[in-house]
Every structure is written in structure tokens, then in C-alpha cells.
Coordinates of C-alpha atoms and ligand atoms in Angstrom, one line a residue:
X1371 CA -50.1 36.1 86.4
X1372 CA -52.5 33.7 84.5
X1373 CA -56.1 33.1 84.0
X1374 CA -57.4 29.6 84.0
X1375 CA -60.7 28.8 83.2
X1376 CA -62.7 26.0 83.5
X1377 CA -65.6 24.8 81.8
X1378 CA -68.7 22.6 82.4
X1379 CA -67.5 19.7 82.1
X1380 CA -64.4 20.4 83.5
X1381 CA -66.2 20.2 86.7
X1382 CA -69.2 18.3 85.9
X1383 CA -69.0 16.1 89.3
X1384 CA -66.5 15.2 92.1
X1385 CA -63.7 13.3 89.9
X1386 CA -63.5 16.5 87.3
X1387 CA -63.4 19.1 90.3
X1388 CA -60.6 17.0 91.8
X1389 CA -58.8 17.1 88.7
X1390 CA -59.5 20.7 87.7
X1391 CA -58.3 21.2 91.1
X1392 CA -55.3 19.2 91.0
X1393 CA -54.3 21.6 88.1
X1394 CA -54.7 24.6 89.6
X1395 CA -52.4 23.3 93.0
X1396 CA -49.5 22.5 89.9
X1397 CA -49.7 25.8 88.9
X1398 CA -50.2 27.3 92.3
X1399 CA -46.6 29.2 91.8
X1400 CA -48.1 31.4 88.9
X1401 CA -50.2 33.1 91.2
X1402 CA -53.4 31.7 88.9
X1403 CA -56.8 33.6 89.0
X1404 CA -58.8 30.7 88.4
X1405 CA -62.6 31.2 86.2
X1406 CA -65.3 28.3 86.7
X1407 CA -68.2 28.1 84.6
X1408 CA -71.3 26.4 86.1
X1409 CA -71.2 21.8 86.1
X1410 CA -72.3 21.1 82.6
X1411 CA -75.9 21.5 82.3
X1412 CA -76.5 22.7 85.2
X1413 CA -77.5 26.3 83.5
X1414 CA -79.7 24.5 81.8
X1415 CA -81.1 23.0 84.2
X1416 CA -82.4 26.0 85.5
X1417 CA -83.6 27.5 82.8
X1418 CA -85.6 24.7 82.4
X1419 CA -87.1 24.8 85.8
X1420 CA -87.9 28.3 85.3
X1421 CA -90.1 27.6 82.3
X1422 CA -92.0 25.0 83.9
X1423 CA -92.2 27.6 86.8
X1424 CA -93.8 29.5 83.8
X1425 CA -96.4 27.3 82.8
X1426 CA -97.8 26.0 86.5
X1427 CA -95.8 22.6 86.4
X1428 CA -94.8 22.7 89.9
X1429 CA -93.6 19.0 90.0
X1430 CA -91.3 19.7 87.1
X1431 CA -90.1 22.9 88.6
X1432 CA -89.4 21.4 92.2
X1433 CA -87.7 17.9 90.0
X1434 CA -85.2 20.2 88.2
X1435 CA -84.1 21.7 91.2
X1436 CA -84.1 18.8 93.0
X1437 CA -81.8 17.3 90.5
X1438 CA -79.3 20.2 90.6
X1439 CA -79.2 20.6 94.2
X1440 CA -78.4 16.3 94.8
X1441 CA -75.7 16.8 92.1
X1442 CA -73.9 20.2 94.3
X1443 CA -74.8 17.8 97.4
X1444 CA -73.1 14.5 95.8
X1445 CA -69.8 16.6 94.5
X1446 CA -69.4 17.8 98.6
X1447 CA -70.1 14.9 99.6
X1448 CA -66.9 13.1 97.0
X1449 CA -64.8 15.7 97.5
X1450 CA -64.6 16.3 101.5
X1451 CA -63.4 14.3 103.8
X1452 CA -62.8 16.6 106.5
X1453 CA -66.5 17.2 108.1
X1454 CA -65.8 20.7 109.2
X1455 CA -64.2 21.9 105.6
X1456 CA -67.9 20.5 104.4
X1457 CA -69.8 21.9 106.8
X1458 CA -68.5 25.3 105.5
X1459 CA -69.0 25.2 102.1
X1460 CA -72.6 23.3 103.1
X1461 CA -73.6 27.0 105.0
X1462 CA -72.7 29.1 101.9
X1463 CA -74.8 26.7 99.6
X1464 CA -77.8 26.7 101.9
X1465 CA -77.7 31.1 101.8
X1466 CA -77.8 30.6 97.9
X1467 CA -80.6 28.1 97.5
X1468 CA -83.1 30.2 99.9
X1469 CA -82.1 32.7 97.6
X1470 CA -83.1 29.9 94.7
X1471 CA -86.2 29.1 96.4
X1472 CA -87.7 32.7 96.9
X1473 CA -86.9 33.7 93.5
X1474 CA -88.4 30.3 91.7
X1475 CA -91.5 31.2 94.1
X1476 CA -91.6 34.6 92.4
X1477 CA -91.5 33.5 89.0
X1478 CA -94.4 30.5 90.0
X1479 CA -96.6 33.3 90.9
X1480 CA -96.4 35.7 88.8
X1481 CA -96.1 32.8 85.9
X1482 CA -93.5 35.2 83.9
X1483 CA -89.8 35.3 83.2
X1484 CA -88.6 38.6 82.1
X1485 CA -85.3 38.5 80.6
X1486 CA -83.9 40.6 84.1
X1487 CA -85.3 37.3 85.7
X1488 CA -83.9 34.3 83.3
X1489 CA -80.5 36.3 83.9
X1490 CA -81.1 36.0 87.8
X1491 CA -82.2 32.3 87.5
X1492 CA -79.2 31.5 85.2
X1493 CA -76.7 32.9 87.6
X1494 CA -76.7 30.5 90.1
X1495 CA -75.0 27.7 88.5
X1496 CA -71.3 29.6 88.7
X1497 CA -72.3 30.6 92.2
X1498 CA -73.2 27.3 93.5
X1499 CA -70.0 25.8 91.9
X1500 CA -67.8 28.1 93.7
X1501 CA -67.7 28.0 97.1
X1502 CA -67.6 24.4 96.3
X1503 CA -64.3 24.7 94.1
X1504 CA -62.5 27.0 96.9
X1505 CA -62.8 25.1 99.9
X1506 CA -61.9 21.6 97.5
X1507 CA -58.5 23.8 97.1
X1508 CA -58.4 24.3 101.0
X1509 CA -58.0 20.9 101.3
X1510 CA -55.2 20.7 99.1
X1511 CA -53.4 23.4 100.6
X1512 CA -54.1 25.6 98.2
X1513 CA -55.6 28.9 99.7
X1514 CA -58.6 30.5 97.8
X1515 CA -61.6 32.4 97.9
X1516 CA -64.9 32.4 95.7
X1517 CA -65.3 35.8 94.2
X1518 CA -68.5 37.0 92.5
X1519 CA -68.3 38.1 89.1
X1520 CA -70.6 40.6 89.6
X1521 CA -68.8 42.5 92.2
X1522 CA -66.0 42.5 89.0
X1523 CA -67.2 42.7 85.5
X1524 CA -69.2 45.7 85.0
X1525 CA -71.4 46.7 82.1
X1526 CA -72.5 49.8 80.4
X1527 CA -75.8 50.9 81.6
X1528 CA -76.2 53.4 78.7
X1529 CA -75.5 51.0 75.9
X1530 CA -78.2 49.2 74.2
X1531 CA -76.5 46.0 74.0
X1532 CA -74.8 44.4 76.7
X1533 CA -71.2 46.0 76.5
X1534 CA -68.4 45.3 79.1
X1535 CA -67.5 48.3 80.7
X1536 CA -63.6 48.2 80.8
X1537 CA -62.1 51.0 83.0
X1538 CA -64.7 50.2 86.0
X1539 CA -64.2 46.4 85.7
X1540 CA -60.7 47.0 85.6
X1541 CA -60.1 48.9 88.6
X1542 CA -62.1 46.3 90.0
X1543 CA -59.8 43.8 88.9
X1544 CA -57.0 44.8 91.2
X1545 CA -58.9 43.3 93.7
X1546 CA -58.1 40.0 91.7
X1547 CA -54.5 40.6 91.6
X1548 CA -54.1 41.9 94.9
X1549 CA -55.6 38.3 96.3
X1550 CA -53.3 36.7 93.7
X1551 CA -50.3 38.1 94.6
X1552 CA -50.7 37.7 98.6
X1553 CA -50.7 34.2 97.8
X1554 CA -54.7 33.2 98.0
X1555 CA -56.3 32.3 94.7
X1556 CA -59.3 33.9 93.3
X1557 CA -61.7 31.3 92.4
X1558 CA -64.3 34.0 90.4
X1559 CA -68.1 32.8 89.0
X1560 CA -67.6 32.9 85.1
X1561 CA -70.8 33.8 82.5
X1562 CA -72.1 36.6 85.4
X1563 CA -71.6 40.3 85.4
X1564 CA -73.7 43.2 86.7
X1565 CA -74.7 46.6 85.8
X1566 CA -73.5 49.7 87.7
X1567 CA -77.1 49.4 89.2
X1568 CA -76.2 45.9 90.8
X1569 CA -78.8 44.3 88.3
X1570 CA -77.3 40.9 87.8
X1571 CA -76.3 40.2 83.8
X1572 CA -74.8 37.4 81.8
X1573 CA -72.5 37.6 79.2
X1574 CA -74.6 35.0 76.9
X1575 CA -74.3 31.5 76.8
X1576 CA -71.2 29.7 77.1
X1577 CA -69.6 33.5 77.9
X1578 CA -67.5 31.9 81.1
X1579 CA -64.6 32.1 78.2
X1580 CA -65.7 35.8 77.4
X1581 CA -65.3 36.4 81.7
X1582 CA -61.5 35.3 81.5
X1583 CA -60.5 37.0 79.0
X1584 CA -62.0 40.0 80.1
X1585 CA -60.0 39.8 83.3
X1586 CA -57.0 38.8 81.6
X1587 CA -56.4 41.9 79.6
X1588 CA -57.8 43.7 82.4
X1589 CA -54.5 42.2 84.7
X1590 CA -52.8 41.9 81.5
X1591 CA -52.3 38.2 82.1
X1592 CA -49.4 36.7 81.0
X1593 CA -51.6 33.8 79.5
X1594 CA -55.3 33.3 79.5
X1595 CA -55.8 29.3 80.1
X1596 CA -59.5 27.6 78.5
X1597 CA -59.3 24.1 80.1
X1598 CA -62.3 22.2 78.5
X1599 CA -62.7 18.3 77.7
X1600 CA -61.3 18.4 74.4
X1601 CA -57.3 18.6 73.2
X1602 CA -57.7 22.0 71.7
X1603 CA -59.0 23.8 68.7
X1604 CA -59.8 21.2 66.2
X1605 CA -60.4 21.2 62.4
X1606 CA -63.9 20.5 62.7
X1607 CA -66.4 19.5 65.6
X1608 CA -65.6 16.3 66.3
X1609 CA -69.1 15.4 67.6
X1610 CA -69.8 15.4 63.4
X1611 CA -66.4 14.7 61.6
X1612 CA -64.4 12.1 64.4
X1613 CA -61.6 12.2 62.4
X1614 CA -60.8 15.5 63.2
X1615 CA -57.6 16.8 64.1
X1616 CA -56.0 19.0 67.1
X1617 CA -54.3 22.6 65.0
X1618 CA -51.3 23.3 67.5
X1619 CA -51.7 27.1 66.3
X1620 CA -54.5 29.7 65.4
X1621 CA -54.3 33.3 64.6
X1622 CA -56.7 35.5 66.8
X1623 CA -58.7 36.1 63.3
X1624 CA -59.5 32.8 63.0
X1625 CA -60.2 31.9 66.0
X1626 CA -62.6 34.8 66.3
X1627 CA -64.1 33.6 62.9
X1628 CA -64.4 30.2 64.1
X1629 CA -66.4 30.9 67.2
X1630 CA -68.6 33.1 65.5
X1631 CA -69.5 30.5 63.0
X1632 CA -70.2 27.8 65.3
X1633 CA -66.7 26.5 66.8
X1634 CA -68.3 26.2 70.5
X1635 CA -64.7 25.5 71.8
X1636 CA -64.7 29.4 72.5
X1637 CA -67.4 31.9 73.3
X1638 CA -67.3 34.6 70.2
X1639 CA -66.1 36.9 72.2
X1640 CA -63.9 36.1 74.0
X1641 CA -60.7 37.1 71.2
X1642 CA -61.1 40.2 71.4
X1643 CA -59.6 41.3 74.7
X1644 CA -57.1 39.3 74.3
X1645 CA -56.1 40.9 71.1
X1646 CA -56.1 44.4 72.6
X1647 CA -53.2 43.0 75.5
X1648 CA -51.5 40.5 73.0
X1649 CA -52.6 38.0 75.6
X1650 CA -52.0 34.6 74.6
X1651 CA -54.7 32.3 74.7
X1652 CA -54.3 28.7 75.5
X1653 CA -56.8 25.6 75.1
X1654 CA -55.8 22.6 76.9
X1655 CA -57.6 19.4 78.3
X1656 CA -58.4 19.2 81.9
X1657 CA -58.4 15.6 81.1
X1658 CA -55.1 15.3 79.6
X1659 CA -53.6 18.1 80.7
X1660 CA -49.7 17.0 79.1
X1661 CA -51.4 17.6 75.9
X1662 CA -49.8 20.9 74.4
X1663 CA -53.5 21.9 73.6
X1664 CA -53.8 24.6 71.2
X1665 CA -51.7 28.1 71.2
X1666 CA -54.0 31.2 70.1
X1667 CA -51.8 34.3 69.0
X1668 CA -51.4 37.3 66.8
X1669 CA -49.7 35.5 63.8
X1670 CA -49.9 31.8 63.1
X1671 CA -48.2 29.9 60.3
X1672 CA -50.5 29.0 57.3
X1673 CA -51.9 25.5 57.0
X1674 CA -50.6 23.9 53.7
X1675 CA -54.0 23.3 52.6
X1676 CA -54.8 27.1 53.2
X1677 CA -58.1 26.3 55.2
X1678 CA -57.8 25.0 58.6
X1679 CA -60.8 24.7 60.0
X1680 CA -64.8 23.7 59.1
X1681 CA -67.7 24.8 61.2
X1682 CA -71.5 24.9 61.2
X1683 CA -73.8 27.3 62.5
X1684 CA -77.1 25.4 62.8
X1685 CA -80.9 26.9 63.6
X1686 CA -80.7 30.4 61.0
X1687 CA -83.0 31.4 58.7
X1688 CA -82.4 33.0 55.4
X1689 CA -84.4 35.8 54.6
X1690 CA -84.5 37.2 50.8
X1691 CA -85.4 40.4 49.1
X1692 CA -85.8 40.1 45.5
X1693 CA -87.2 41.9 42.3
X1694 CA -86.2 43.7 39.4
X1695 CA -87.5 46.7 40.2
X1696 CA -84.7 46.8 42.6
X1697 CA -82.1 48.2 40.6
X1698 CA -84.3 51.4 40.3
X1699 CA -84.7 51.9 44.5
X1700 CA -81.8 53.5 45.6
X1701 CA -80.4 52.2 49.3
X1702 CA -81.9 49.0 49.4
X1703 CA -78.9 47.3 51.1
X1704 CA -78.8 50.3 53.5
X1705 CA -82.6 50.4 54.5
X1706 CA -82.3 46.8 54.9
X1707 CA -79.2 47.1 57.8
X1708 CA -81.1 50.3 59.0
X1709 CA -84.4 48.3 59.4
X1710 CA -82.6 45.3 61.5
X1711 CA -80.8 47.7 63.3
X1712 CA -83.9 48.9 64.3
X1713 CA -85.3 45.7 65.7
X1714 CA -81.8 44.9 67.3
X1715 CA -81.9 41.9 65.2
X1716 CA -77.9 40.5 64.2
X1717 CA -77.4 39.7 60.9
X1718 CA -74.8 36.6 60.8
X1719 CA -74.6 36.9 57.2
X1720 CA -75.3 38.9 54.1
X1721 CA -75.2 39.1 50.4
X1722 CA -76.1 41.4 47.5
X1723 CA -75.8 40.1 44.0
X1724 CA -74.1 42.4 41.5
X1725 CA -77.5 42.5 39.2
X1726 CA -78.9 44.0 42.8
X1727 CA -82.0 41.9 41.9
X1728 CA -81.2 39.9 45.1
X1729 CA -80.5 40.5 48.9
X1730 CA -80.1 37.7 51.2
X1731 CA -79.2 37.8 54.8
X1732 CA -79.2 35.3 57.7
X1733 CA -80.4 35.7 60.7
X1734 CA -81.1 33.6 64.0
X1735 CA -84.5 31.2 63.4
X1736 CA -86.2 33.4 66.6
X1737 CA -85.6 36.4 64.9
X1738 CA -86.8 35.0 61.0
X1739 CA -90.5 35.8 61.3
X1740 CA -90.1 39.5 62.8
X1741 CA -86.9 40.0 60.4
X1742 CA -89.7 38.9 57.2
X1743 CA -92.5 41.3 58.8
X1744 CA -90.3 44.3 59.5
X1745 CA -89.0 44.2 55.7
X1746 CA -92.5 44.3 54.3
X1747 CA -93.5 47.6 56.3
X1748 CA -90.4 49.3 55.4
X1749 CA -90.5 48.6 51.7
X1750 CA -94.9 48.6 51.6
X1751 CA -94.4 51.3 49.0
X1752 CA -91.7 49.3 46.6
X1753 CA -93.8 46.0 46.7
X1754 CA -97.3 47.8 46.2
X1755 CA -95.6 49.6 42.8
X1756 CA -93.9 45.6 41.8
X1757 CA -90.2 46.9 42.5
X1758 CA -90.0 44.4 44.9
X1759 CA -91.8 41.2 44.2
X1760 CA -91.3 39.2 47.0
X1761 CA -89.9 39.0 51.1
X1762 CA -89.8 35.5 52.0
X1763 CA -87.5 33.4 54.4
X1764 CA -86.2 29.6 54.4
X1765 CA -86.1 28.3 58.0
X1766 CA -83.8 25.3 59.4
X1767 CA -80.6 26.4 57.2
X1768 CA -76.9 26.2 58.9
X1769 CA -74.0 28.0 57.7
X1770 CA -71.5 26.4 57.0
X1771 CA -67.7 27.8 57.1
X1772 CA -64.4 27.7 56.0
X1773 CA -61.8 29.3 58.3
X1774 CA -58.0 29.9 57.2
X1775 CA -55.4 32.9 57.0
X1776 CA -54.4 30.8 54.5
X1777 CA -57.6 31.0 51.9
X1778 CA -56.7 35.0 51.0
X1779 CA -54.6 34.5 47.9
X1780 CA -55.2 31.4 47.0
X1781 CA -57.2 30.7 44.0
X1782 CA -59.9 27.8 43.4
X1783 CA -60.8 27.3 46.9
X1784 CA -64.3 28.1 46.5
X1785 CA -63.8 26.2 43.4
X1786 CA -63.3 23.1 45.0
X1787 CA -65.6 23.3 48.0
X1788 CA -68.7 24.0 45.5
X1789 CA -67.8 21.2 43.2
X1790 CA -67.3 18.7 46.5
X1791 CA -71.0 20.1 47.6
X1792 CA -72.4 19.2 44.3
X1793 CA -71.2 15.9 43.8
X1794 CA -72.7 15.0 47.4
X1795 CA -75.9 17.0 45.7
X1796 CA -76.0 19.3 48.5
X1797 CA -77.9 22.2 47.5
X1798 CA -76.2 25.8 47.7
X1799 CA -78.9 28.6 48.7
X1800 CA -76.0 31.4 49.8
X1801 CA -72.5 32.4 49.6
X1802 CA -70.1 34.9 51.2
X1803 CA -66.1 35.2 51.5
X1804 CA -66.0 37.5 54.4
X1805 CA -64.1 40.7 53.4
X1806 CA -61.5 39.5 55.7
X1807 CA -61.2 36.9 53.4
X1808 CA -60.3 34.8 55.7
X1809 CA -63.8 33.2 55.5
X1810 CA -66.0 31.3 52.7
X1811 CA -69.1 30.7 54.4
X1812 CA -71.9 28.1 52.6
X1813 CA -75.7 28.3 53.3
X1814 CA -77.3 24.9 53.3
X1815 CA -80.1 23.4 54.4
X1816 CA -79.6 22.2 58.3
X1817 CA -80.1 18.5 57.2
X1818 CA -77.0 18.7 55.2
X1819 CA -75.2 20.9 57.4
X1820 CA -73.1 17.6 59.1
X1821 CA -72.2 15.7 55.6
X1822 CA -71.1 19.1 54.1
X1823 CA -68.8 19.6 57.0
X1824 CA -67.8 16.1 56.3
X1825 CA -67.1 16.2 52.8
X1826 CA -65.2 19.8 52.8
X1827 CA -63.1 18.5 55.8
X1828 CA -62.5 15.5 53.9
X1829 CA -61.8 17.7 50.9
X1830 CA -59.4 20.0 52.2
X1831 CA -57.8 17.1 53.6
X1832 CA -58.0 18.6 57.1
X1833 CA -57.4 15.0 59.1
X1834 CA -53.8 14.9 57.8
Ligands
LIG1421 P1 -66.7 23.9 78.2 O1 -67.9 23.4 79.0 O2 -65.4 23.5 78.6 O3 -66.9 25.4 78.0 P2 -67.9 23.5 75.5 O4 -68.8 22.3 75.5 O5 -68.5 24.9 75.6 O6 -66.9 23.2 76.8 O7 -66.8 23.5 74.3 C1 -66.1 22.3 74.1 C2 -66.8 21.5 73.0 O8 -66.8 22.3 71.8 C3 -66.1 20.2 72.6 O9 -66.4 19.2 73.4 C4 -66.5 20.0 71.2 O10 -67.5 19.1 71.1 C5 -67.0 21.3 70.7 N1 -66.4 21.9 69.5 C6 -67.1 22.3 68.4 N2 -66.3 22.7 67.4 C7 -65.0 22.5 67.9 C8 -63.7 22.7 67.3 N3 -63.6 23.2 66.1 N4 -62.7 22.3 68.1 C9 -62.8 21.8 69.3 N5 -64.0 21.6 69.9 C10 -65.1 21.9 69.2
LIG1422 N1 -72.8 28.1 82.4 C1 -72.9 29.0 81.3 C2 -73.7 28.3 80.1 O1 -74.0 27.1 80.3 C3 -71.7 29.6 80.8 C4 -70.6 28.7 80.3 O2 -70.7 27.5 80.4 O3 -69.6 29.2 79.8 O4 -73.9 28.9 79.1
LIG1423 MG1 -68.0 26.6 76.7

């Protein structure tokens, strides 16, 4: 069995849903479970409508969800010909936006959206896409049913973070296969989950990748599919370096690396289930699906020019810890993790010179100001006795990285992607070779962040 996702633009309106569709009828021997994210801004969309719900901007509110409702209406109306299939998959939508409608009400009234309720509102754009997906594949012949994540992926209730909760949404699973293999595909909401509660729960943005792979090693899929609008995993983003080439193999490391440091071709999380099944992942093109796409695995060969890939993280903030004091204050690196542990704020990066005079770490720009204000209270005393002279931050920087098995062993690579940075006078504020060393990530200010992916993927030589 296989797991094919599809993304937002995959089925962004009626001539992507046919195609996306198309594809899963070619495949329909496989016995596909098939993943759909929401039509490509639609989640947005919504948010959006909840925070003018927020602020009293009715018109806004009721224009947003005007504008995603004529787009599910347009894509039924393209896609079926046959009234009574329409009529159908028209009921089904009309259940879920009363359900839209009471719960934007809700949110007008009260004039608050607690982060149970963004969750809710953000939900609907896999659910409306759906129904609408299943009964396109009716049509075709292809028999199928829209499945609700949440009756599926299950998280942990106990766990402060939002953790997957493996042996429930695997028994649940066998629901999946038992469709599957009686011949009817499952066409299953991506991005949603619930608690054991029932309280509906995302897996983050973009996490309709995360959903397939989590019910591909919970089948233990054969393959897990990522059909998006792009040939594969490329060398850079090629929204900033066009030049940019498709890599016809990745190792799950880097692809893990990647996504984490900005690659938005896959959600962060989605390697690692794969990696506990050996599940292959695959990212093809819904648009030209005779493309090989790109092959994601356990081993991979190395690229010649031992980095494959350039990425950028953009909106971080660099917050710094220095004094010379330091070096007398035992645990200072420690206290600093403890203290962001504390606040559940993720640290995407961190360094320590070997004087210990200096501790850097990066952190998301909404969590800067609170990261700045919980370091002063924990370390009050060192500042007020001058072992610590100062806690500031730097907002707007971008992390840049360099991703390749390849980089471990050889020499001068940080070498040459400094001395290309400097000649373009881009100014250095942070460095870090993960310890995977797999990595060489670059701090820069967020205006340079696109010419120093540029000039490193020119550099490296990555278009050839
Ligand atoms: P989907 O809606 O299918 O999930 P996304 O927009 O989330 O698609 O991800 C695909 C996009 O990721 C591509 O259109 C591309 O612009 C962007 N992207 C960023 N970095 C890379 C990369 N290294 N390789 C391929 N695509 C990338
Ligand atoms: N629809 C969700 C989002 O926009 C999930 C996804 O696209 O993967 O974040
Ligand atoms: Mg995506």
C-alpha cells in the first residue's frame, strides 16, 4: 500500500483536483490511501477571517468567507457534470459551513480566539476539500470516501507539546487499510488530528506532510508519495535562486535538516516516521507527474561538491548573553536551555564561544522579546554584580544553511562559504556546524538572507 499526499496547490481549483485526481485513478491498483491538504490559501483564509472576527470587522470577516466558500462552490461546479453526484457533495458542504457560521459567530461575540479556537477555525479547509475530492473520484470510477483525520491521528493528552500518539493512531489506522484493501480509497483530511478528548488539533502549519507520514509508518506503507507543484527537492528555493536544480536523491538526515531550516517542500516533521519504518518518501509533481521527482531514503550518494542543498529560515531573532564575568558563573549554557524550557520557547540555534564570554541563540521573532525578558530575571543577580553585562536581541535575522552528508570530512567548506559572504559584504553575526555535521548554518541579517543563498549556491556550484 501507498500514501499519496497532496498539497495546496495541488488542488488549488477544479483543473488541479482533476489532475490530482487523474493520478490517484492511475494508481488505483496500489490500493492508495490518498492525504489532501486544504486549496492553497484557503487556511489562510480563515485565519484571517477569524482575526477580523477578532477586531469587530464584520464585513471583512463575512468577505473572507465569502471568498472561500465561491472558490469550494466554483471547483463543484468544474468538476461535476452529473447533477446528482453534485448535489451530494453540495449537502455535506452545507453541514460544514453551518458548522463555519456558528463557530465564526462565537468568536464575533466573544471578540477572542484562543488557540483551542484558531485550531477549530483552521480545520475546515481539509474538511471542505474532502468530500469534494471523493465524490470527483466517483466520477471517475474510482470508489472513495472522505475520512476525518481526527477520527485517526491521535495525540497525547499528557504531553506538553503536541505529540502524536502512535499505538492509538495506529490501531486506528487499520480502519485505513481495511477501506484500502476492499477496494474503496480513503481520501483522509491532512494538517488535523484530535486529542483523546475529541478536542480538534493541528499538526502546525504546512503538517498535511507530517499526517502522511504518520499513517504511512503506521500501515507501514510501501512508499509515502508528497505530490506538490514543484519537480522535487531542490538545491535551493527556487522562488530566490531560479537556477536551482532538482537532487534525484536525499538522505532522511538531510532532508530532516533541510525542512527544519526552511526547505518548505516538507513539513519538519514529517522524516521522522518514516525513518522508524524505512519508508521511502517520494516528492513528485502533480503537474508533471513523469518527472522522477525526488527519492528520500536512509543512505544517499554524496554530492561531488559535498553540500547539496541552501536554505533560509527568515523572521528569527538572535538573542545574546555576554560578559566577562561569565567565565566565573558556573552553568550558564544550562540555565539558559533550563530558562527557555521553561517558557516552552524552541531554540532553532545556539552557540557558545570557547572564551564562554558569549552565548547566542536564535529563536522565533514572537518569542524574541519574552526570550530577552525571561534571561534578565534568571540571571538579575549576575548582571547586578557586572558578570553579565548585557541581554540584548537583533530582530529580522534569517538563518541561513548548508545541508550535505557530504560536508562531514571535508575540509574548507566553511572556508569558502565565509569568504564568498564577505566579498558580497554580508555581514556574519552567528555560526554553528550542527554536531551532525551535516549542517553549517549562517546568521545574517534577513535583508541579506536571499543574495547569501544566492551567492553560496552559486559557490558550491549547486546548478550544475
Ligand atoms: P504544498 O502546498 O504542495 O504542500 P508547499 O508550498 O508547502 O507545497 O511546498 C512547495 C514549495 O516549497 C515549492 O513551491 C517551493 O517554492 C518551496 N521550496 C522551498 N525550498 C525548496 C526546496 N529546497 N526544494 C523545493 N521546493 C522548495
Ligand atoms: N492547510 C494547512 C496549511 O496551510 C496544512 C498544509 O497545507 O499542509 O498550513
Ligand atoms: Mg506544504
Amino acid at each position: 500500500m501507498i500514501v499519496v499526499k497532496f498539497g495546496g496547490t495541488s488542488v488549488g481549483a477544479f483543473p488541479q483536483i482533476e489532475q490530482a485526481a487523474r493520478i490517484v485513478h492511475s494508481m488505483r491498483d496500489s490500493k492508495p490511501i490518498v492525504v489532501v491538504s486544504a486549496m492553497g490559501g484557503v487556511t489562510d483564509a480563515l485565519l484571517q477571517a477569524g482575526e477580523a472576527a477578532v477586531t469587530g470587522q464584520t464585513r471583512q470577516r463575512d468577505d473572507k468567507l465569502w471568498e472561500i466558500r465561491s472558490r469550494h462552490d466554483q471547483a463543484i461546479n468544474g468538476l461535476f457534470k452529473d447533477r446528482s453526484a453534485a448535489v451530494a457533495v453540495q449537502d455535506t458542504e452545507r453541514n460544514i459551513w453551518e458548522e463555519i457560521q456558528k463557530i465564526f459567530t462565537g468568536v464575533s461575540l466573544l471578540r477572542e480566539m484562543s488557540a483551542r479556537s484558531r485550531d477549530l477555525i483552521s480545520s475546515f479547509g481539509e474538511r471542505l476539500i474532502v468530500p469534494i475530492f471523493a465524490g470527483y473520484l466517483g466520477t471517475l470510477g474510482v470508489e472513495a470516501e472522505p475520512v476525518d483525520a481526527r477520527e485517526i491521528i491521535i495525540t497525547n493528552e499528557e504531553s506538553e507539546f503536541l505529540l502524536v500518539d502512535f499505538d492509538e493512531t495506529k490501531k486506528r489506522c487499520q480502519k485505513l487499510t481495511k477501506m484500502a484493501k476492499s477496494g474503496t480509497v480513503p481520501v483522509v483530511t491532512g494538517f488535523i488530528c484530535s486529542t483523546p478528548a475529541g478536542v480538534t488539533t493541528t499538526l502546525g502549519r504546512g503538517g498535511s506532510d507530517y499526517s502522511a507520514s504518520i499513517i504511512g509508518s503506521c500501515i507501514k506503507a510501501e512508499e509515502i508519495q508528497i505530490w506538490t507543484d514543484v519537480n522535487g527537492v531542490m538545491t535551493a528555493d527556487p522562488r530566490i535562486v531560479p537556477e536551482a536544480r532538482v537532487l534525484d536523491r536525499v538522505s532522511y538526515k538531510e532532508a530532516a535538516e533541510m525542512s527544519y531550516f526552511g526547505a518548505k517542500v516538507l513539513h519538519p516533521q514529517t522524516i521522522m516516521p518514516a525513518v522508524d519504518e524505512n519508508i521511502p518518501i517520494r516528492i513528485k509533481n502533480t503537474f508533471a507527474p513523469d518527472v522522477p521527482g525526488t527519492l528520500i531514503t536512509a543512505e544517499t550518494p554524496v554530492h561531488q561538491y559535498s553540500v547539496k542543498t541552501v536554505t533560509s529560515i527568515t523572521g528569527m531573532t538572535l538573542v545574546s548573553v555576554e560578559g566577562r564575568g561569565m567565565i566565573g558563573v558556573p552553568g550558564v549554557a544550562g540555565r539558559v536551555f533550563a530558562t527557555t524550557a521553561r517558557h516552552r520557547i524552541s531554540v532553532l540555534m545556539f552557540s557558545q564561544g570557547s572564551s564562554e564570554q558569549h552565548i547566542s541563540l536564535v529563536v522565533n521573532r514572537h518569542d524574541g522579546d519574552q526570550t530577552v525578558k525571561a534571561l534578565r530575571r534568571e540571571f538579575e543577580r549576575e548582571i547586578e554584580r557586572r558578570r553579565i553585562d548585557r541581554i540584548s536581541s537583533i530582530s529580522d535575522i534569517a538563518i541561513i544553511a548548508l545541508v550535505g552528508e557530504g560536508i562531514k570530512g571535508v575540509p574548507g567548506v566553511a572556508a569558502r562559504a565565509f569568504g564568498i559572504l564577505g566579498t558580497g559584504s554580508i555581514n556574519i553575526l552567528m555560526i554553528a556546524q550542527g554536531s551532525s555535521e551535516l549542517n553549517l548554518s549562517i546568521v545574517v541579517r534577513q535583508k541579506d538572507a536571499p543574495r547569501a543563498v544566492q551567492l553560496l549556491h552559486e559557490a558550491f556550484e549547486l546548478s550544475k
